[in-house]
Amino acid sequence: LELLLKYFQILPFVGERTALMPIIPLKVIQISLIYGMSPLSPVGFALYGNFLALVGDEFQEGYRYVKLALSLMKKLRSRAYDGSIMFHSNYTRLHAEPMQSAIDFYLDAYVASMKSGNPYAIGCSYVYNTFCFWSGKELNAVILSMNALIKESKIQKNLIVLTLMMPTLRMALRLMSQSSAPQLDKPCEEDEITKKHLLSLRQVYFVRLTEALIFREFDEAREVIDKYSLVGESASCHFSVTTTPRFFMRL
């Protein structure tokens, strides 16, 4: 099961991944039903639920699989993969439950991941902070939380999370009329770090475009929207389990 799920995560974001997206989780479910549930089995149910909801637009059926994944998680003795199960399940929950309350489940996933040493912890924190900003939570609290994540990202040397969080933090600081917007240390540039991760790069451009429109910087907006559209044509995938493109499409 672990090998199957690792293969699912390293597939390219176009073509092949879209075709195999329902097959690998279904294979995980099939193996689990034949040989018994393992601590990783609920991840397969959650990923298949995400496919039904976020790719197939079958939200009711996808939400049913996600709830089944969370129910199985509670019945299993091992807590090693709780963070992963909750992280993947929350994508569909965001669309099936009120967003302002559903985003708090990422905090639960973060705590579970930290307890088990699961690498999804920092991803849970990034998604939580991103959704807090876009769903309109109080900016002072969001900025404090973002700063804590950036500090953690630097300690862990996680440049992707650091790069993705930085544009949103700068926009939040500008909205609070604070000019002390942080920058990445040279020579680490945001575009340079994310250029191999097209969906991540597109999120960076989306934030920059929004900031330019809010502050009526139309020359900057025209420049960014061309880059955003170009990346969008290359990253022609509807859904990814490791990023938040569906959420940004919804915005």
Short mmCIF file of C-alpha atoms in Angstrom, two decimals:
data_model
loop_
_atom_site.label_atom_id
_atom_site.label_comp_id
_atom_site.label_asym_id
_atom_site.label_seq_id
_atom_site.Cartn_x
_atom_site.Cartn_y
_atom_site.Cartn_z
CA LEU A 1 0.00 0.00 0.00
CA GLU A 2 2.80 2.39 0.87
CA LEU A 3 4.50 1.83 -2.49
CA LEU A 4 1.23 2.39 -4.35
CA LEU A 5 0.57 5.67 -2.56
CA LYS A 6 4.14 6.88 -3.03
CA TYR A 7 3.82 6.17 -6.76
CA PHE A 8 0.56 8.14 -6.81
CA GLN A 9 2.28 11.17 -5.25
CA ILE A 10 5.25 11.28 -7.65
CA LEU A 11 3.19 11.01 -10.85
CA PRO A 12 3.41 14.07 -13.13
CA PHE A 13 0.63 16.63 -12.74
CA VAL A 14 -0.71 16.12 -16.27
CA GLY A 15 -2.08 13.33 -18.45
CA GLU A 16 -0.84 10.17 -16.75
CA ARG A 17 -1.75 11.30 -13.28
CA THR A 18 -5.26 12.27 -14.26
CA ALA A 19 -5.79 8.85 -15.88
CA LEU A 20 -4.39 6.87 -12.96
CA MET A 21 -5.90 9.01 -10.22
CA PRO A 22 -8.94 6.78 -9.52
CA ILE A 23 -7.13 3.50 -10.26
CA ILE A 24 -4.46 3.59 -7.55
CA PRO A 25 -6.79 4.51 -4.65
CA LEU A 26 -9.24 1.83 -5.85
CA LYS A 27 -6.40 -0.71 -5.86
CA VAL A 28 -5.58 0.30 -2.27
CA ILE A 29 -9.25 -0.19 -1.34
CA GLN A 30 -9.37 -3.57 -3.11
CA ILE A 31 -6.24 -4.88 -1.34
CA SER A 32 -7.60 -3.65 2.00
CA LEU A 33 -10.95 -5.38 1.51
CA ILE A 34 -9.27 -8.66 0.54
CA TYR A 35 -6.45 -8.80 3.10
CA GLY A 36 -7.75 -6.55 5.86
CA MET A 37 -7.36 -2.92 6.86
CA SER A 38 -3.93 -1.45 7.51
CA PRO A 39 -3.16 1.99 8.99
CA LEU A 40 -2.71 3.26 5.42
CA SER A 41 -6.02 1.91 4.08
CA PRO A 42 -8.11 5.00 4.98
CA VAL A 43 -5.81 7.13 2.80
CA GLY A 44 -7.05 5.18 -0.24
CA PHE A 45 -10.68 5.82 0.70
CA ALA A 46 -9.95 9.55 1.23
CA LEU A 47 -8.10 9.91 -2.09
CA TYR A 48 -10.87 8.16 -4.01
CA GLY A 49 -13.43 10.36 -2.30
CA ASN A 50 -11.43 13.41 -3.39
CA PHE A 51 -11.40 12.16 -6.96
CA LEU A 52 -15.17 11.69 -7.01
CA ALA A 53 -15.83 15.09 -5.46
CA LEU A 54 -13.13 17.37 -6.88
CA VAL A 55 -12.63 15.82 -10.31
CA GLY A 56 -15.96 14.09 -10.98
CA ASP A 57 -18.09 16.73 -9.20
CA GLU A 58 -19.88 13.91 -7.36
CA PHE A 59 -19.63 15.65 -4.01
CA GLN A 60 -22.20 13.62 -2.11
CA GLU A 61 -20.59 10.30 -3.07
CA GLY A 62 -17.05 11.63 -2.54
CA TYR A 63 -17.98 13.00 0.87
CA ARG A 64 -19.33 9.55 1.80
CA TYR A 65 -15.94 7.96 1.07
CA VAL A 66 -14.15 10.67 3.04
CA LYS A 67 -16.38 10.10 6.08
CA LEU A 68 -15.73 6.37 5.75
CA ALA A 69 -11.96 7.06 5.75
CA LEU A 70 -12.24 9.11 8.94
CA SER A 71 -14.42 6.45 10.57
CA LEU A 72 -11.89 3.72 9.72
CA MET A 73 -9.08 5.90 11.07
CA LYS A 74 -10.75 6.05 14.49
CA LYS A 75 -11.19 2.27 14.61
CA LEU A 76 -7.57 1.44 13.78
CA ARG A 77 -5.13 1.16 16.66
CA SER A 78 -2.18 2.82 14.93
CA ARG A 79 -2.05 6.63 14.89
CA ALA A 80 0.96 6.77 12.55
CA TYR A 81 -1.00 7.97 9.49
CA ASP A 82 -3.78 9.99 11.12
CA GLY A 83 -2.22 13.24 9.89
CA SER A 84 -2.13 12.00 6.28
CA ILE A 85 -5.71 10.69 6.42
CA MET A 86 -7.04 13.94 7.87
CA PHE A 87 -4.99 16.07 5.47
CA HIS A 88 -6.39 14.34 2.38
CA SER A 89 -9.93 14.13 3.78
CA ASN A 90 -10.09 17.85 4.46
CA TYR A 91 -9.96 18.80 0.77
CA THR A 92 -13.44 17.41 0.20
CA ARG A 93 -14.70 18.57 3.58
CA LEU A 94 -13.87 22.15 2.57
CA HIS A 95 -16.40 21.85 -0.25
CA ALA A 96 -19.04 19.86 1.65
CA GLU A 97 -18.99 21.74 4.98
CA PRO A 98 -18.87 25.46 5.85
CA MET A 99 -15.36 26.63 4.92
CA GLN A 100 -14.80 28.89 7.93
CA SER A 101 -15.20 25.93 10.29
CA ALA A 102 -13.83 23.20 8.00
CA ILE A 103 -10.39 24.84 7.76
CA ASP A 104 -9.89 24.25 11.49
CA PHE A 105 -9.65 20.52 10.75
CA TYR A 106 -6.21 21.24 9.28
CA LEU A 107 -5.13 22.23 12.79
CA ASP A 108 -6.22 18.78 14.01
CA ALA A 109 -4.29 17.21 11.13
CA TYR A 110 -1.23 19.29 12.06
CA VAL A 111 -1.35 18.15 15.69
CA ALA A 112 -1.79 14.51 14.65
CA SER A 113 1.12 14.78 12.22
CA MET A 114 3.40 16.35 14.82
CA LYS A 115 2.62 13.60 17.31
CA SER A 116 3.56 10.85 14.85
CA GLY A 117 6.42 12.62 13.07
CA ASN A 118 4.41 12.67 9.85
CA PRO A 119 5.92 14.97 7.16
CA TYR A 120 2.43 16.29 6.32
CA ALA A 121 2.56 18.57 9.37
CA ILE A 122 4.03 21.58 7.58
CA GLY A 123 1.67 21.04 4.63
CA CYS A 124 -1.30 21.11 6.99
CA SER A 125 -0.04 24.38 8.46
CA TYR A 126 0.44 25.94 5.02
CA VAL A 127 -3.04 25.00 3.78
CA TYR A 128 -4.61 26.19 7.05
CA ASN A 129 -2.92 29.60 6.85
CA THR A 130 -3.76 30.01 3.17
CA PHE A 131 -7.44 29.22 3.66
CA CYS A 132 -7.62 31.42 6.77
CA PHE A 133 -6.50 34.39 4.69
CA TRP A 134 -8.84 33.78 1.74
CA SER A 135 -11.86 32.96 3.91
CA GLY A 136 -11.61 36.30 5.70
CA LYS A 137 -10.33 35.44 9.16
CA GLU A 138 -8.96 38.26 11.34
CA LEU A 139 -5.75 39.47 9.69
CA ASN A 140 -3.67 40.09 12.81
CA ALA A 141 -4.09 36.49 13.90
CA VAL A 142 -3.46 35.20 10.37
CA ILE A 143 -0.22 37.21 10.07
CA LEU A 144 1.06 35.87 13.38
CA SER A 145 0.29 32.33 12.27
CA MET A 146 1.95 32.87 8.87
CA ASN A 147 5.09 34.24 10.52
CA ALA A 148 5.26 31.15 12.73
CA LEU A 149 4.97 28.91 9.66
CA ILE A 150 7.69 30.82 7.81
CA LYS A 151 9.99 30.45 10.82
CA GLU A 152 9.26 26.71 10.91
CA SER A 153 9.84 26.42 7.15
CA LYS A 154 13.24 28.06 7.46
CA ILE A 155 14.21 25.69 10.29
CA GLN A 156 13.16 22.69 8.22
CA LYS A 157 14.63 24.22 5.04
CA ASN A 158 11.33 23.64 3.24
CA LEU A 159 11.71 26.16 0.43
CA ILE A 160 8.48 25.24 -1.35
CA VAL A 161 6.22 26.01 1.64
CA LEU A 162 8.30 29.10 2.43
CA THR A 163 7.97 30.36 -1.14
CA LEU A 164 4.24 29.68 -1.36
CA MET A 165 3.48 31.45 1.93
CA MET A 166 5.59 34.56 1.30
CA PRO A 167 3.38 36.34 -1.32
CA THR A 168 0.24 35.85 0.78
CA LEU A 169 2.00 37.20 3.87
CA ARG A 170 3.20 40.26 1.97
CA MET A 171 -0.32 40.97 0.72
CA ALA A 172 -1.72 40.55 4.26
CA LEU A 173 0.87 43.00 5.61
CA ARG A 174 0.02 45.53 2.89
CA LEU A 175 -3.67 45.22 3.73
CA MET A 176 -2.74 46.03 7.33
CA SER A 177 -0.70 49.05 6.10
CA GLN A 178 2.55 47.48 7.24
CA SER A 179 5.49 48.07 4.92
CA SER A 180 7.90 45.61 6.54
CA ALA A 181 7.07 42.84 4.07
CA PRO A 182 9.65 40.03 4.30
CA GLN A 183 11.68 38.80 1.36
CA LEU A 184 13.36 35.50 0.59
CA ASP A 185 17.09 35.40 1.16
CA LYS A 186 19.13 35.79 -2.03
CA PRO A 187 19.75 33.96 -4.30
CA CYS A 188 16.53 32.06 -3.51
CA GLU A 189 13.91 33.67 -5.74
CA GLU A 190 10.24 32.69 -5.61
CA ASP A 191 9.88 32.00 -9.34
CA GLU A 192 13.15 30.09 -9.43
CA ILE A 193 12.12 27.78 -6.56
CA THR A 194 8.62 27.04 -7.86
CA LYS A 195 9.32 26.83 -11.61
CA LYS A 196 9.57 23.02 -11.46
CA HIS A 197 6.24 22.83 -9.62
CA LEU A 198 3.80 24.40 -12.07
CA LEU A 199 0.72 24.27 -9.85
CA SER A 200 2.70 25.91 -7.03
CA LEU A 201 4.00 28.57 -9.41
CA ARG A 202 0.46 29.25 -10.58
CA GLN A 203 -0.64 29.83 -6.97
CA VAL A 204 2.18 32.36 -6.52
CA TYR A 205 1.02 34.22 -9.66
CA PHE A 206 -2.62 34.11 -8.50
CA VAL A 207 -1.69 35.82 -5.23
CA ARG A 208 0.43 38.42 -7.03
CA LEU A 209 -2.39 39.10 -9.49
CA THR A 210 -4.90 39.56 -6.69
CA GLU A 211 -2.55 41.91 -4.85
CA ALA A 212 -1.97 43.99 -7.98
CA LEU A 213 -5.72 44.31 -8.62
CA ILE A 214 -6.51 45.20 -4.99
CA PHE A 215 -3.92 47.99 -4.97
CA ARG A 216 -4.75 49.07 -8.55
CA GLU A 217 -1.29 48.29 -9.90
CA PHE A 218 -2.59 47.53 -13.38
CA ASP A 219 0.76 47.37 -15.19
CA GLU A 220 1.88 44.70 -12.73
CA ALA A 221 -1.47 42.92 -13.11
CA ARG A 222 -1.14 42.75 -16.90
CA GLU A 223 2.34 41.29 -16.59
CA VAL A 224 1.32 38.70 -14.01
CA ILE A 225 -1.87 37.59 -15.77
CA ASP A 226 0.12 36.65 -18.88
CA LYS A 227 2.42 34.47 -16.77
CA TYR A 228 -0.55 33.02 -14.87
CA SER A 229 -2.33 32.05 -18.10
CA LEU A 230 0.82 30.56 -19.61
CA VAL A 231 1.46 28.37 -16.55
CA GLY A 232 -2.22 27.39 -16.51
CA GLU A 233 -1.95 25.97 -20.02
CA SER A 234 1.04 23.85 -19.00
CA ALA A 235 -0.42 22.68 -15.68
CA SER A 236 -3.68 21.42 -17.18
CA CYS A 237 -4.70 19.24 -14.23
CA HIS A 238 -7.97 19.61 -12.34
CA PHE A 239 -6.79 18.38 -8.98
CA SER A 240 -3.68 17.59 -6.98
CA VAL A 241 -3.42 15.98 -3.58
CA THR A 242 -0.45 18.09 -2.57
CA THR A 243 -1.56 21.58 -3.52
CA THR A 244 -4.72 23.68 -3.54
CA PRO A 245 -5.52 24.45 -7.21
CA ARG A 246 -9.21 23.56 -6.92
CA PHE A 247 -9.60 26.09 -4.11
CA PHE A 248 -8.01 28.84 -6.19
CA MET A 249 -10.16 27.89 -9.18
CA ARG A 250 -13.18 28.30 -6.89
CA LEU A 251 -12.04 31.80 -5.91
#
